[in-house]
PDB file of C-alpha atoms in Angstrom:
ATOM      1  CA  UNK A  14       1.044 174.682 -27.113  1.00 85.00           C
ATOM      2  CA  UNK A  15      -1.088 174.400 -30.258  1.00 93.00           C
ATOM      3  CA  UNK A  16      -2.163 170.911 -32.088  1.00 94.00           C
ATOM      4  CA  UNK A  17      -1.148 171.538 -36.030  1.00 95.00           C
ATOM      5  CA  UNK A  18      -1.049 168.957 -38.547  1.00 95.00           C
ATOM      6  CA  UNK A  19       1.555 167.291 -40.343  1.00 96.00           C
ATOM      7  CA  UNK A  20       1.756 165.869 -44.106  1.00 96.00           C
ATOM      8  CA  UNK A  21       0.797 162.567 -43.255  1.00 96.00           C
ATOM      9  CA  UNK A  22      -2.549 164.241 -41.577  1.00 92.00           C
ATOM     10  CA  UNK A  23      -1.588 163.588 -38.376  1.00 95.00           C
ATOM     11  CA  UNK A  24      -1.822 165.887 -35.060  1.00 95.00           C
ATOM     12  CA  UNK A  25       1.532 167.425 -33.133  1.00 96.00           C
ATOM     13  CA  UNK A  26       1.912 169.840 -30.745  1.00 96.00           C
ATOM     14  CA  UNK A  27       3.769 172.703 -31.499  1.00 95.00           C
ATOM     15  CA  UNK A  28       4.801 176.205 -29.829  1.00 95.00           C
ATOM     16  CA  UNK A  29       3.425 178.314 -32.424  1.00 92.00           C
ATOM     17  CA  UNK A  30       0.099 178.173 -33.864  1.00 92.00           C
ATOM     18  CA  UNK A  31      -0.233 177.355 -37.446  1.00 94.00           C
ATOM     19  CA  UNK A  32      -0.595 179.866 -40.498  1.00 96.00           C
ATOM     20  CA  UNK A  33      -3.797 177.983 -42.763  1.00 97.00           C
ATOM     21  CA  UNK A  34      -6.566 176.070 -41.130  1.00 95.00           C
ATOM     22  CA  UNK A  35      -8.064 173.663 -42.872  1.00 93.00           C
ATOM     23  CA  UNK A  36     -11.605 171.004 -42.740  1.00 93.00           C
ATOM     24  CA  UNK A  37     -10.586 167.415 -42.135  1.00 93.00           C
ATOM     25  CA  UNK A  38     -13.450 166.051 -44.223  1.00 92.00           C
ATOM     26  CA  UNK A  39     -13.599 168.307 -46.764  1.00 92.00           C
ATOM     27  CA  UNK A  40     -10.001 168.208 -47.240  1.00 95.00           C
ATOM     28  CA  UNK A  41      -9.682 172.232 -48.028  1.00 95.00           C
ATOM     29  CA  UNK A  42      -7.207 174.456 -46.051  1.00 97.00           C
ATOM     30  CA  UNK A  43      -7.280 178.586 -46.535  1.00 96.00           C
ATOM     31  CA  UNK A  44      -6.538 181.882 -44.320  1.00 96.00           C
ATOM     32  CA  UNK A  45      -7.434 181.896 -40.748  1.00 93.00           C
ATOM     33  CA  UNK A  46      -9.495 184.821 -41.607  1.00 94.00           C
ATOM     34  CA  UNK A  47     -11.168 183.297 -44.151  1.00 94.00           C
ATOM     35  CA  UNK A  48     -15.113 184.496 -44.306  1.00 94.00           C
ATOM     36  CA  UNK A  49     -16.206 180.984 -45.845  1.00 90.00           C
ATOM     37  CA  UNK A  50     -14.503 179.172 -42.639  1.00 89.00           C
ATOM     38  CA  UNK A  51     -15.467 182.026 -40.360  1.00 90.00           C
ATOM     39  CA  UNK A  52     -19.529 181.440 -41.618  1.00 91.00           C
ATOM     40  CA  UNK A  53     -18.936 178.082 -41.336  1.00 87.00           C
ATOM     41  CA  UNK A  54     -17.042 178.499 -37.729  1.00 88.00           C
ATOM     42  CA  UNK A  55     -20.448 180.862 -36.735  1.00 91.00           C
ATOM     43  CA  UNK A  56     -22.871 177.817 -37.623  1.00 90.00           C
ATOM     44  CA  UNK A  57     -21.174 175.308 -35.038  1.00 84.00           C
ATOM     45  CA  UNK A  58     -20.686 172.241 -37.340  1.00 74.00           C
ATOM     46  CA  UNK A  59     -17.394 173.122 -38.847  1.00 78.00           C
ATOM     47  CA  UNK A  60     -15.130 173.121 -35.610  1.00 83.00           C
ATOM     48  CA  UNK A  61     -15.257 169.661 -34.623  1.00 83.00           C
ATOM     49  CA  UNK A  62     -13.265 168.587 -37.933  1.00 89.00           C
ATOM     50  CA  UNK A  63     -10.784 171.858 -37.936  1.00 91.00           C
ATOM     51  CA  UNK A  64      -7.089 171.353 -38.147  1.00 95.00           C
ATOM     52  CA  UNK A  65      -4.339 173.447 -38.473  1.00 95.00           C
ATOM     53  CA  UNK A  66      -0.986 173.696 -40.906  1.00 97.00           C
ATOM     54  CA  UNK A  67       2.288 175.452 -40.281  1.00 97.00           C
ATOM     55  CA  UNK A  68       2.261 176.221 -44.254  1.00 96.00           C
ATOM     56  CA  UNK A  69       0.787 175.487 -47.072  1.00 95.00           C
ATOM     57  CA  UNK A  70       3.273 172.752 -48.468  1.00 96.00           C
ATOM     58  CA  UNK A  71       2.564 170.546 -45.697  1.00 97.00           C
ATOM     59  CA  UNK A  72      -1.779 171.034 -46.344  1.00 97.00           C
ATOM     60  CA  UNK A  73      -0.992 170.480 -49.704  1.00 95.00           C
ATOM     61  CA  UNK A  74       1.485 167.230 -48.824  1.00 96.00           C
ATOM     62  CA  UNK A  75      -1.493 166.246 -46.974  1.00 97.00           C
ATOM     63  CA  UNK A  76      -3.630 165.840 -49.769  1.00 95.00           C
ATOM     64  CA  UNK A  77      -5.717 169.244 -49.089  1.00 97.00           C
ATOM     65  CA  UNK A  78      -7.202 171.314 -51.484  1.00 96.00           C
ATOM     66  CA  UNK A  79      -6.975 175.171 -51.398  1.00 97.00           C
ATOM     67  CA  UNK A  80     -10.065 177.571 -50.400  1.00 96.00           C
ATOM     68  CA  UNK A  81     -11.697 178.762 -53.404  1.00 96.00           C
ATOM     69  CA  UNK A  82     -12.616 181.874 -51.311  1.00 95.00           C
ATOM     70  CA  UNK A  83      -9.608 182.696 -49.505  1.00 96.00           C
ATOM     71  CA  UNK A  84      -6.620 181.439 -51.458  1.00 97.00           C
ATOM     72  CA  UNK A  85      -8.626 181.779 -55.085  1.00 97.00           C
ATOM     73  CA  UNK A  86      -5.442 181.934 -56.700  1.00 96.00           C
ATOM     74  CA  UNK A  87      -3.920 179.229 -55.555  1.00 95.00           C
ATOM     75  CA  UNK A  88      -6.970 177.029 -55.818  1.00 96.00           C
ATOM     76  CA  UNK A  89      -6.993 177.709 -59.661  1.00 95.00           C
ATOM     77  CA  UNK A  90      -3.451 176.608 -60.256  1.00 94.00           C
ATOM     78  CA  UNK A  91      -4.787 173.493 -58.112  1.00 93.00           C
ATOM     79  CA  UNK A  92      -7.715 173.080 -60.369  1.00 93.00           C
ATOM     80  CA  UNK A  93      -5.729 173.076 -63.291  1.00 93.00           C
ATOM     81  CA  UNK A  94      -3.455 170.757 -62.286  1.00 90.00           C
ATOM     82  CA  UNK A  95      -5.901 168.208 -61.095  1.00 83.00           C
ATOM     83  CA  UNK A  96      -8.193 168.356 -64.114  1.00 68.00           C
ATOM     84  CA  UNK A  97     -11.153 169.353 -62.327  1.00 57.00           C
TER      85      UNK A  97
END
């Protein structure tokens, strides 16, 4: 079983692991592979707030942000909706 979460940002198990992991209090999902989360994942600190989405629509219905690194793409389309 694997622990993703859901759009309200809350934990569930589920029977296959998610597809995007995300930082709970930065409130940024991207690729499991991502090198920013894997540097981060090397220094220790970042695992403690990690969570994990089936997709992005639900990080994004939970009021994540996209990776700048991993997902720049789709992090521009979300800059230039929010007005950042």
């Amino acid at each position: 079983m694997y622990t993703l979460t859901d759009a309200n940002d809350r934990a569930y198990p589920s029977p296959t692991p998610g597809r995007y992991g995300g930082h709970r209090r930065g409130k940024l999902y991207g690729r499991l592979d991502c090198p920013s989360a894997l540097r981060a994942l090397a220094r220790g600190h970042y695992r403690a707030h990690r969570v994990f989405f089936a997709d992005e629509a639900t990080a994004i219905a939970a009021g994540y942000r996209p990776c700048a690194v991993c997902l720049p793409a789709a992090y521009a389309v979300w800059k230039a909706n929010s007005g950042s």
